[in-house]
Coordinates of C-alpha atoms in Angstrom, one line a residue:
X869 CA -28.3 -10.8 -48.5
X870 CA -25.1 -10.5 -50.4
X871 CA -22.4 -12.1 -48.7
X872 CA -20.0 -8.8 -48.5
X873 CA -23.3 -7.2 -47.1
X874 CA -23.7 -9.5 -44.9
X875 CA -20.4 -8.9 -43.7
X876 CA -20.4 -5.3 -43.4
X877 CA -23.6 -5.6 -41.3
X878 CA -22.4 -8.0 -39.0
X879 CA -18.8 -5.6 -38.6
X880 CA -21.5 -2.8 -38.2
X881 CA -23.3 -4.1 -35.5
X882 CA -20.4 -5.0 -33.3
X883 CA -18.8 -2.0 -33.8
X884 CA -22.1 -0.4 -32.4
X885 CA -22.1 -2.8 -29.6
X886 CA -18.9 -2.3 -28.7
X887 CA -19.0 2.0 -28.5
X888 CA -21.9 1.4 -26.7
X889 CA -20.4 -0.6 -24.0
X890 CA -17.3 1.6 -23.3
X891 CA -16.2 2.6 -20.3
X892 CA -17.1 6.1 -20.2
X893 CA -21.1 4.9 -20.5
X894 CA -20.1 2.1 -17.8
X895 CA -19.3 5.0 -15.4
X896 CA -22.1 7.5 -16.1
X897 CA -24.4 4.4 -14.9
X898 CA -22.6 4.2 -11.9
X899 CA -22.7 8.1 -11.4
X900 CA -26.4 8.3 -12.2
X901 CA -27.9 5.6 -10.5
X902 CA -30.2 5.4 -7.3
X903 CA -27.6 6.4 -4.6
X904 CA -25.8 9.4 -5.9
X905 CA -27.8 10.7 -8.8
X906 CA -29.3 13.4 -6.3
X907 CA -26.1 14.3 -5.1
X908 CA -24.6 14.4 -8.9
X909 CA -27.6 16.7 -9.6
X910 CA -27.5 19.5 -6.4
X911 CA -23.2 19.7 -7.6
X912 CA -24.1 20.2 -11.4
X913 CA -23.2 23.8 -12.1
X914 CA -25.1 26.3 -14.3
X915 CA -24.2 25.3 -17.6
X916 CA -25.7 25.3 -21.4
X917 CA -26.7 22.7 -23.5
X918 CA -23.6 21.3 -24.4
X919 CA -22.3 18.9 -26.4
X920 CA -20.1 17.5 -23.6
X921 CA -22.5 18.4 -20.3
X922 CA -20.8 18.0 -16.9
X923 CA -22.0 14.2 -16.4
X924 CA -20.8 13.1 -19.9
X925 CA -17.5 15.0 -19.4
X926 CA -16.9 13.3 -16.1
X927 CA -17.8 10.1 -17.4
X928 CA -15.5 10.0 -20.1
X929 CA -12.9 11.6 -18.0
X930 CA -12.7 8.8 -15.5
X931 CA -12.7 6.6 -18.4
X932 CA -9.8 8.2 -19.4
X933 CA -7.7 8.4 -16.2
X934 CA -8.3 4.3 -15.8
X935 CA -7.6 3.6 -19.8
X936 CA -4.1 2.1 -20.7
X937 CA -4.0 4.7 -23.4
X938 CA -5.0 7.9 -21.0
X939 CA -4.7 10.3 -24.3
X940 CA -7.2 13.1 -25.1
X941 CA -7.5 12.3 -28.7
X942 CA -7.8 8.5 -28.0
X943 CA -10.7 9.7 -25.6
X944 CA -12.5 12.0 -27.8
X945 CA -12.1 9.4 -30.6
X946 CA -14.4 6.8 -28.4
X947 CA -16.8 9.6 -28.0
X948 CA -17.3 10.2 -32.2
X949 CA -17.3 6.8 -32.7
X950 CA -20.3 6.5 -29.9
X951 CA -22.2 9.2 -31.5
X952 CA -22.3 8.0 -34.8
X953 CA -22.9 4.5 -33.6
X954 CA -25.5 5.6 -31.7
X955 CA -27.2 7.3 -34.8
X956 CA -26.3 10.4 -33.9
X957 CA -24.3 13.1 -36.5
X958 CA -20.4 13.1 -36.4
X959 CA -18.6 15.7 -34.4
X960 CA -15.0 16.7 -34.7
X961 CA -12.2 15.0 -33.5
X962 CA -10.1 17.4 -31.9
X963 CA -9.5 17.5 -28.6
X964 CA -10.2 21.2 -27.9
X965 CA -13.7 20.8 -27.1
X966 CA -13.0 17.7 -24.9
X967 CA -10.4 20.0 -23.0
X968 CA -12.5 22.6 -22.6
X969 CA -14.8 20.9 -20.9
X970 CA -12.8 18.8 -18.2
X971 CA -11.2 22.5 -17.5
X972 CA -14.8 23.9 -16.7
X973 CA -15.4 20.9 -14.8
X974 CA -15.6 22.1 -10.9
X975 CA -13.2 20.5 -8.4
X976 CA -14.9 20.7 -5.5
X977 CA -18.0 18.7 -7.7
X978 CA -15.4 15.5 -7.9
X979 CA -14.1 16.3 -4.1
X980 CA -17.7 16.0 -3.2
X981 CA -18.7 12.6 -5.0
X982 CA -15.6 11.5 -3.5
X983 CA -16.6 12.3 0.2
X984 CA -20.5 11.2 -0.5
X985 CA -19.7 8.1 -1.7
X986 CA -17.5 7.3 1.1
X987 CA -20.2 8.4 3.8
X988 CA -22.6 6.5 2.1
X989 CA -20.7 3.5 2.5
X990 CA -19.5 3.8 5.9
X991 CA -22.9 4.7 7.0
X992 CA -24.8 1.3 5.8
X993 CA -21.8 -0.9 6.6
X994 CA -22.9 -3.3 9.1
X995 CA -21.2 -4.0 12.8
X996 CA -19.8 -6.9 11.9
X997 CA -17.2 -4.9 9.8
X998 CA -16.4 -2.7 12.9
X999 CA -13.6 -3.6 15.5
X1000 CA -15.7 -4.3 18.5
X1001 CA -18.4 -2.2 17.5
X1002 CA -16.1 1.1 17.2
X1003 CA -16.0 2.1 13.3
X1004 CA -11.9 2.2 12.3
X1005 CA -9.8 5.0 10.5
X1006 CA -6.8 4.5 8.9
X1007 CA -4.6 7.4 7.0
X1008 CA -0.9 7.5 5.2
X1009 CA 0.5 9.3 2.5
X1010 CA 2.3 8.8 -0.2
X1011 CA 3.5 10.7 -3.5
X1012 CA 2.6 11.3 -7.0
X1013 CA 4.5 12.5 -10.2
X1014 CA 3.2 15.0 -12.5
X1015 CA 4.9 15.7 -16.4
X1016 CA 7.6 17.8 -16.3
X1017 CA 6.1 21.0 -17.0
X1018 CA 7.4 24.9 -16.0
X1019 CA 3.6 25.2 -14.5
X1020 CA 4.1 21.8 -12.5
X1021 CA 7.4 22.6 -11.6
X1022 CA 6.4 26.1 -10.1
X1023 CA 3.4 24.8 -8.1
X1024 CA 4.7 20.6 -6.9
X1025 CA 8.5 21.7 -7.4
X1026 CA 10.6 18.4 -7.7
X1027 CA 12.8 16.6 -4.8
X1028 CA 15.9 19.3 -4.1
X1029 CA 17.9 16.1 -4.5
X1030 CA 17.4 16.3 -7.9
X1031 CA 19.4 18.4 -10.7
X1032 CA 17.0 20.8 -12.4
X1033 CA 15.3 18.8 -15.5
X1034 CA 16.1 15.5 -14.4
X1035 CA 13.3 15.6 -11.5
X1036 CA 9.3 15.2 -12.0
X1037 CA 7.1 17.4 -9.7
X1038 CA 6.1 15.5 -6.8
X1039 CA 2.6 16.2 -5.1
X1040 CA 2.4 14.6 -1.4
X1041 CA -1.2 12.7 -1.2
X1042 CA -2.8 12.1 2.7
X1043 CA -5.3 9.7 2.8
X1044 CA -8.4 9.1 5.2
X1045 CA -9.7 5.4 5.2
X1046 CA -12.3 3.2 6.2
X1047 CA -10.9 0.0 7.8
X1048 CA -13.9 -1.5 7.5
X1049 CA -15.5 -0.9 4.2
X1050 CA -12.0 0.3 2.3
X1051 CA -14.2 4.1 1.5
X1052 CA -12.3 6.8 1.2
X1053 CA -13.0 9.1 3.3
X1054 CA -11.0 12.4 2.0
X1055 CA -7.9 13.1 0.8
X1056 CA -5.4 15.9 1.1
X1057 CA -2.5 17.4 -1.1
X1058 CA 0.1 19.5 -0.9
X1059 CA 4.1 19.9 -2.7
X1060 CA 6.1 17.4 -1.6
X1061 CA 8.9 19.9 0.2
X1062 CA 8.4 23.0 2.3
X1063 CA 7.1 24.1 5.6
X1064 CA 3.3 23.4 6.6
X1065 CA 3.5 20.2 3.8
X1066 CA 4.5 17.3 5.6
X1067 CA 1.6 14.5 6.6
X1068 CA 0.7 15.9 10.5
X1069 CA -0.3 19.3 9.0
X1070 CA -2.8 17.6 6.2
X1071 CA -4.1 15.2 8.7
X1072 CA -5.1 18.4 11.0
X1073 CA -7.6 19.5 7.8
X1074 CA -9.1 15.9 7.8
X1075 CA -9.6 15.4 11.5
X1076 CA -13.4 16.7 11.2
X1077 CA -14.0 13.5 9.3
X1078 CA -13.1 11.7 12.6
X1079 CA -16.5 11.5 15.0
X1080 CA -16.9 10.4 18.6
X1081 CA -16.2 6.7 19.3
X1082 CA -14.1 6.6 16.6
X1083 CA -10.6 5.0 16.1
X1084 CA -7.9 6.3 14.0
X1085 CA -4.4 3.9 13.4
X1086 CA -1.4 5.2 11.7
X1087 CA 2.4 4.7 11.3
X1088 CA 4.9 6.4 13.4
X1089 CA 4.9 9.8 11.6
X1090 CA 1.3 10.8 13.7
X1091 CA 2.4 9.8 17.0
X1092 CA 2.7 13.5 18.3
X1093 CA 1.6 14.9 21.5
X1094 CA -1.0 17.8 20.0
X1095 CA -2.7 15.0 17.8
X1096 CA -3.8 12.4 20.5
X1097 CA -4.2 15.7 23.0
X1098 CA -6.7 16.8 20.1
X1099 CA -8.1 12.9 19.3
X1100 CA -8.9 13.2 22.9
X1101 CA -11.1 16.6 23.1
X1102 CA -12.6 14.7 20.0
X1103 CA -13.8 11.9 21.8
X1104 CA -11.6 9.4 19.4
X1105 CA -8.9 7.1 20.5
X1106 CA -5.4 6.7 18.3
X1107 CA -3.2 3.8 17.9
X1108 CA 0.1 4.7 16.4
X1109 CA 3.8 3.2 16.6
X1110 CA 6.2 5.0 18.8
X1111 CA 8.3 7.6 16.9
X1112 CA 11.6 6.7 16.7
X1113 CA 13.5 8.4 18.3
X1114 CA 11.3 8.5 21.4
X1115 CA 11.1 4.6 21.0
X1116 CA 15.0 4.0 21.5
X1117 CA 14.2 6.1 24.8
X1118 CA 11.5 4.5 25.7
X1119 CA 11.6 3.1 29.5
X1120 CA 9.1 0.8 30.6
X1121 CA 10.4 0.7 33.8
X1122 CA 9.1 4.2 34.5
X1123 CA 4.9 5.0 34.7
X1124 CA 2.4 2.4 36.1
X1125 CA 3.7 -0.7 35.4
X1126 CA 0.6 -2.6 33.4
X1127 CA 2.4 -6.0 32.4
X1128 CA 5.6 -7.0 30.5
X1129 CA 6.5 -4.0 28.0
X1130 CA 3.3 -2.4 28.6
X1131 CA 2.6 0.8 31.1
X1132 CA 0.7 4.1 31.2
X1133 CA 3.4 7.2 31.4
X1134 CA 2.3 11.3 31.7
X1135 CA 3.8 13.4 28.9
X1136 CA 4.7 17.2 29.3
X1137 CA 3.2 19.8 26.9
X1138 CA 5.8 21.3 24.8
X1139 CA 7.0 24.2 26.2
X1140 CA 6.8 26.8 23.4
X1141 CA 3.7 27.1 20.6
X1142 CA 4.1 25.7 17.2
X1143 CA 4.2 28.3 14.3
X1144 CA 0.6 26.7 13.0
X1145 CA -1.3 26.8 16.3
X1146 CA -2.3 30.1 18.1
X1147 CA -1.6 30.8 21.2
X1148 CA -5.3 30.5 22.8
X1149 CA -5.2 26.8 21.1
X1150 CA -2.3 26.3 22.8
X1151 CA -3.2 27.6 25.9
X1152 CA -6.4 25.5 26.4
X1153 CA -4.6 22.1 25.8
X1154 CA -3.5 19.8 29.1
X1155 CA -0.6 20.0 30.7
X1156 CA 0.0 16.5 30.3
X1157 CA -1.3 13.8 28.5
X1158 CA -1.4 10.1 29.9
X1159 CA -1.0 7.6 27.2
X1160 CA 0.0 3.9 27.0
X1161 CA 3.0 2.2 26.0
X1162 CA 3.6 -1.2 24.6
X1163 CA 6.1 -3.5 22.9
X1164 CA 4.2 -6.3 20.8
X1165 CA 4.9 -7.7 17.5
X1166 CA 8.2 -6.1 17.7
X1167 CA 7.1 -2.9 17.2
X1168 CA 6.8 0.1 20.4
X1169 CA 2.7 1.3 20.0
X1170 CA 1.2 4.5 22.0
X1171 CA -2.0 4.6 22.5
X1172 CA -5.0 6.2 24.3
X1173 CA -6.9 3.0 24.5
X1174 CA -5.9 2.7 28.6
X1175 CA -7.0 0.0 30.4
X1176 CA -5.4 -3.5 29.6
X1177 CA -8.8 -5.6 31.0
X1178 CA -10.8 -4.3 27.8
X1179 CA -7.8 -3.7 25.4
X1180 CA -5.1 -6.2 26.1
X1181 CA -1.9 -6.0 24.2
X1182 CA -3.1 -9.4 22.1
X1183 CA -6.1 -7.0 20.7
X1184 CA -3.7 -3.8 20.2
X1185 CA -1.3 -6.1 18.4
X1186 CA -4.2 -7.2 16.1
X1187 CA -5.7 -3.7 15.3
X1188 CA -2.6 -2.8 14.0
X1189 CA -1.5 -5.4 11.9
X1190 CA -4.7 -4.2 9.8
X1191 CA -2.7 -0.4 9.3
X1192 CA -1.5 -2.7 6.6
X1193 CA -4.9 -2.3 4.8
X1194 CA -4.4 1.2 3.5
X1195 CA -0.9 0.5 2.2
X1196 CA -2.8 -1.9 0.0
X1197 CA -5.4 0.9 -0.6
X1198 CA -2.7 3.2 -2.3
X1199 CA -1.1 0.3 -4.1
X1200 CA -4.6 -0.1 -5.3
X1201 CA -4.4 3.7 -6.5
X1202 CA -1.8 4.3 -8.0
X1203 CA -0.7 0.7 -9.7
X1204 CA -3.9 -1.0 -10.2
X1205 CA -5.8 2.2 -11.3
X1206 CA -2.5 4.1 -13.1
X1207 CA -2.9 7.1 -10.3
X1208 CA 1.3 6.7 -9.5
X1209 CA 1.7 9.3 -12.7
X1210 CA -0.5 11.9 -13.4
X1211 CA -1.1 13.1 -17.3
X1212 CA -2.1 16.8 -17.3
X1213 CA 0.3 19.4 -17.5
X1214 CA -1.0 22.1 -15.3
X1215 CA -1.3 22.0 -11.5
X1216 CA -5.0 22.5 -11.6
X1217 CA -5.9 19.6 -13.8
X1218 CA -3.6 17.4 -12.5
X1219 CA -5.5 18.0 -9.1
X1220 CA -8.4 17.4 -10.5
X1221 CA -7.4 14.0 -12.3
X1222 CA -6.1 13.1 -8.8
X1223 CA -9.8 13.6 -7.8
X1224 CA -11.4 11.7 -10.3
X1225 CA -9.0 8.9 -9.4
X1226 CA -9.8 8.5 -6.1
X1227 CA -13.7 8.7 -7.5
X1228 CA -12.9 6.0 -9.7
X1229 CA -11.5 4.1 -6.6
X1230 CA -14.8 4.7 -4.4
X1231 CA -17.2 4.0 -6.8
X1232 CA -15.8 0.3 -7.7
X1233 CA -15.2 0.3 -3.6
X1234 CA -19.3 0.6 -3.2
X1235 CA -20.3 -2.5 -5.6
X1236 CA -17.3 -4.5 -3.3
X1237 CA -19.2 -3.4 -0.3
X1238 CA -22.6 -4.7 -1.8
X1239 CA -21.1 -7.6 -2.9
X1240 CA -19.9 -8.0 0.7
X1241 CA -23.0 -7.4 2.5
X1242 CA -24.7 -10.2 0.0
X1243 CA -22.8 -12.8 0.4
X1244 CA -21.5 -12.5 4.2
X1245 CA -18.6 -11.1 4.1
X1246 CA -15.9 -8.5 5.0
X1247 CA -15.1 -6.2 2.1
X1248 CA -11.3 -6.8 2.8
X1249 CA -12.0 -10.8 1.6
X1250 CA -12.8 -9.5 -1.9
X1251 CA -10.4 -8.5 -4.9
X1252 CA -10.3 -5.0 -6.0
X1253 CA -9.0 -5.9 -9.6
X1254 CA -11.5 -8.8 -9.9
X1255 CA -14.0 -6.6 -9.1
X1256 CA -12.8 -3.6 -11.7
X1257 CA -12.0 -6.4 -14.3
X1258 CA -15.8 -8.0 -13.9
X1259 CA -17.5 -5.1 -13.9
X1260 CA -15.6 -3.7 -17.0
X1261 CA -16.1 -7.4 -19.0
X1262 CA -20.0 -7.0 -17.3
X1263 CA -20.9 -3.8 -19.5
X1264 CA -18.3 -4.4 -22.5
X1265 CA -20.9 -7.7 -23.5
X1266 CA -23.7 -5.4 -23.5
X1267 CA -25.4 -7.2 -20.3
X1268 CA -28.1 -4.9 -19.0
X1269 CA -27.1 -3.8 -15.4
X1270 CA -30.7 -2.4 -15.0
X1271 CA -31.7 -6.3 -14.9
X1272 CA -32.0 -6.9 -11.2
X1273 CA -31.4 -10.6 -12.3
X1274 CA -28.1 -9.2 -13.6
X1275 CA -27.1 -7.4 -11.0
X1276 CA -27.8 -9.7 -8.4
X1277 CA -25.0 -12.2 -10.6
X1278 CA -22.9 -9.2 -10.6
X1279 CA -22.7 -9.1 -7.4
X1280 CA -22.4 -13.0 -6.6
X1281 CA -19.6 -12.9 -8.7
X1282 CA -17.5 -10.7 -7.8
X1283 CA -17.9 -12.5 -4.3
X1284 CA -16.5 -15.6 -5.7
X1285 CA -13.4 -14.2 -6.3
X1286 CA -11.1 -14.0 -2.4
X1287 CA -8.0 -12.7 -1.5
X1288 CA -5.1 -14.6 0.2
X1289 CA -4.7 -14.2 3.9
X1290 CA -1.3 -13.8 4.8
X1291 CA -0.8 -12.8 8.4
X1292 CA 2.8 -11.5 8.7
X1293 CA 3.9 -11.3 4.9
X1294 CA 7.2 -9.8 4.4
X1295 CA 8.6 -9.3 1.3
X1296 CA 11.9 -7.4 0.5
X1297 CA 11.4 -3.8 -1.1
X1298 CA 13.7 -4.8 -4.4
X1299 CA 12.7 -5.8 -7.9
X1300 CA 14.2 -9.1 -9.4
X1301 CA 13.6 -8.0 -13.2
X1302 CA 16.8 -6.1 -14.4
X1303 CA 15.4 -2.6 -16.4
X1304 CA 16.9 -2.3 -20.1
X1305 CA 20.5 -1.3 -19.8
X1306 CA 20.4 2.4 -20.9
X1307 CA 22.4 5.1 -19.1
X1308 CA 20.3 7.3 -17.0
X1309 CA 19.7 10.9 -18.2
X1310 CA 22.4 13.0 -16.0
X1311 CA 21.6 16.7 -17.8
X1312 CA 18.6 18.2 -19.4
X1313 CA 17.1 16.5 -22.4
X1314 CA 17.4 20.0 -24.7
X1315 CA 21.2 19.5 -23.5
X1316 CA 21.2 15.4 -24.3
X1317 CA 19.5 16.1 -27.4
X1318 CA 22.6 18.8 -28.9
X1319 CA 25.0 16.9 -27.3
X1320 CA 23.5 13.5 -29.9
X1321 CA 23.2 16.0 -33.0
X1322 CA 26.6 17.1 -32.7
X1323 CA 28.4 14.0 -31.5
X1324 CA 26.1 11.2 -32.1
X1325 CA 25.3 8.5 -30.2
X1326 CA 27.3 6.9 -27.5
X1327 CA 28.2 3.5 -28.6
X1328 CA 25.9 0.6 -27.2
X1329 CA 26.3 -0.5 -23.7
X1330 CA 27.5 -4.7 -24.0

């Protein structure tokens, strides 16, 4: 064969390789495979023959959300290219079709991959990643920027703080974990400011994911008297640190004395019914509450786990030292998988990216929980971005993950790869790394923009 030929063939052939290996194709296999292929089926709604059906448009929309360029065009570019590469006719490159699609695309269908995957995973994991055989829940929250849109702003209005068009909309994010397994459990969202938003009222819509024998561990925020009166009628114990301004009050010279820094105490019921409880709720729960009280670690922890002979305050001190684990979980989320800034530019789709996120985050979650139960080990020893980066390098070399052969060194690999342990880390919240010295942006940028055009620049900052 000619030698230019030859060439062109070759550049052919990789270029087919490669658009077949993307990452859109690598997640429909993970969507459509043994476990969750009958639960991506019963959520598909009614739809036509398309050219982008639900799966594909999923697909390509997590692809998107986890790609450094998270563009439509640069999405539906991949997509042409992987048509005609597959030897398929050349559709158009605009994006409207593409759009389109992700809008039809039903919420509640992500949500519910989201929650499925999670139960699936919780429900195989074995005991061994349980804290004395009692499966562990940890939740936080946290906060998200959107793009600076009128629609955003009406809906996830930005910090009052803020002048108007120098803020981002901010939407408040509650998550429910697994302790053992890292699954996600649920999520719940809200605007960052106004009544009935803050982290207690979402955590009341995610409390029917907690079931008897159950533990759930948060911060400080959670420690309230209608949440461990209602963890209790649920048969589920909490471990939380002392709110703070009960914990500069806090006498341990008062209640049954248990050991040093550690007694059980009676609290009242408040005396008067919160706005978002009725009165018939309020009237059936106790009249007091008895709870437990410790100091360990330097930090003041209430708890419903009672008795000191089967919980000591060595083993309380322990359990919650691993809260830790689901601030590394949405660390995880928003820097490792880009969730910190949303893209779309209406409330609706900008939910729904959230979503797929977190579906994103579950689904490489599941092959670090079979990679766990393989080799021996807890789930928490492995590398999330190991695990994202293998898998990613697995299907971009064309290496068949059908191959049980292959997926068996899939899954050995990713085992390989373990995670410091670092009891007690503390690291200062500041950045070494000066930014670029450019002013920051103190009006609106329609305003800034004028303000150039008729004066010009400001001279540069030495």
């Amino acid at each position: 064969m000619h030698a230019i030929r030859n060439a062109r063939a070759q550049q052919s052939r990789m270029l087919r390789h490669a658009v077949r290996t993307t990452d859109a194709h690598a997640f429909f296999n993970l969507l459509t495979d043994d476990s969750t292929l009958d639960q991506v089926e019963v959520q598909l709604p009614m739809h036509r023959e398309r050219l982008l059906p639900p799966t594909e448009t999923l697909s390509i929309f997590l692809a998107q959300a986890l790609s450094a360029d998270r563009s439509c065009q640069h999405a539906v570019n991949r997509f042409v290219a992987g048509r005609v590469a597959g030897g398929l006719s050349a559709c158009s490159t605009a994006t409207g079709a593409y759009c389109r699609a992700r809008k039809r695309l039903p919420e509640e269908m992500v949500r519910h991959l989201v929650r499925q995957t999670g139960r699936a995973m919780t429900a195989t994991m074995p005991v061994t990643w349980t804290w004395r055989g009692r499966p562990v829940r940890l939740v936080d929250g946290s906060t998200v920027s959107m793009p600076d849109t009128a629609e955003n702003q009406a809906v996830y209005p930005q910090p009052h703080t803020q002048q108007p068009g120098l803020g981002f909309p901010l939407c408040r994010v509650l998550v429910l974990m697994c302790l053992g397994s890292g699954a996600l459990l649920d999520a719940a969202t809200s605007p960052y400011h106004g009544k009935g938003n803050d982290e207690q009222t979402l955590l009341r819509g995610l409390l029917n994911h907690l079931n008897t024998g159950e533990i759930l561990v948060g911060d400080a925020f959670f420690a309230s008297y209608f949440l461990l009166a209602e963890l209790g009628r649920r048969g589920v114990d909490g471990v939380f640190e002392q709110y703070g301004a009960r914990r500069r009050s806090t006498d341990f010279r008062r209640g049954r004395h248990l050991g040093q820094h550690d007694h059980l105490i009676d609290i009242q019921k408040p005396s008067q019914c919160p706005a978002w409880m009725t009165s018939r709720q309020f009237d059936a729960m106790p009249d007091t509450l008895t709870v437990r009280e410790l100091r360990t670690g330097g930090k003041t922890l209430v708890t419903t786990l009672l008795c000191p002979k089967k919980t000591s305050k060595a083993d309380l001190k322990s359990l919650y030292r691993q809260r830790w684990h689901v601030e590394l979980d949405l660390r995880v989320l928003k820097t490792t998988l880009g969730m910190e800034r949303l893209s779309c530019k209406t409330p609706a789709m900008a939910i729904k990216e959230l979503w797929v996120y977190l579906l994103a985050y579950n689904l490489i979650r599941r092959m670090m929980a079979q990679a766990a139960q393989s080799a021996h080990v807890s789930p928490r020893c492995l590398s999330f971005k190991h695990t994202l980066q293998l898998w990613i390098a697995w299907h971009q070399q064309g290496i068949d993950p059908d191959d049980k052969e292959n997926d068996i060194l899939l899954m050995a690999l990713i085992a390989q790869r373990r995670v410091g342990n670092r009891p007690g880390r503390i690291e200062p919240r500041a950045v070494k790394r000066r930014p670029k010295p450019y002013p920051l942006l103190t009006k609106p940028r329609a305003v800034a923009r004028e303000a150039v055009r008729v004066h010009g620049h400001p001279k540069k900052i030495k």
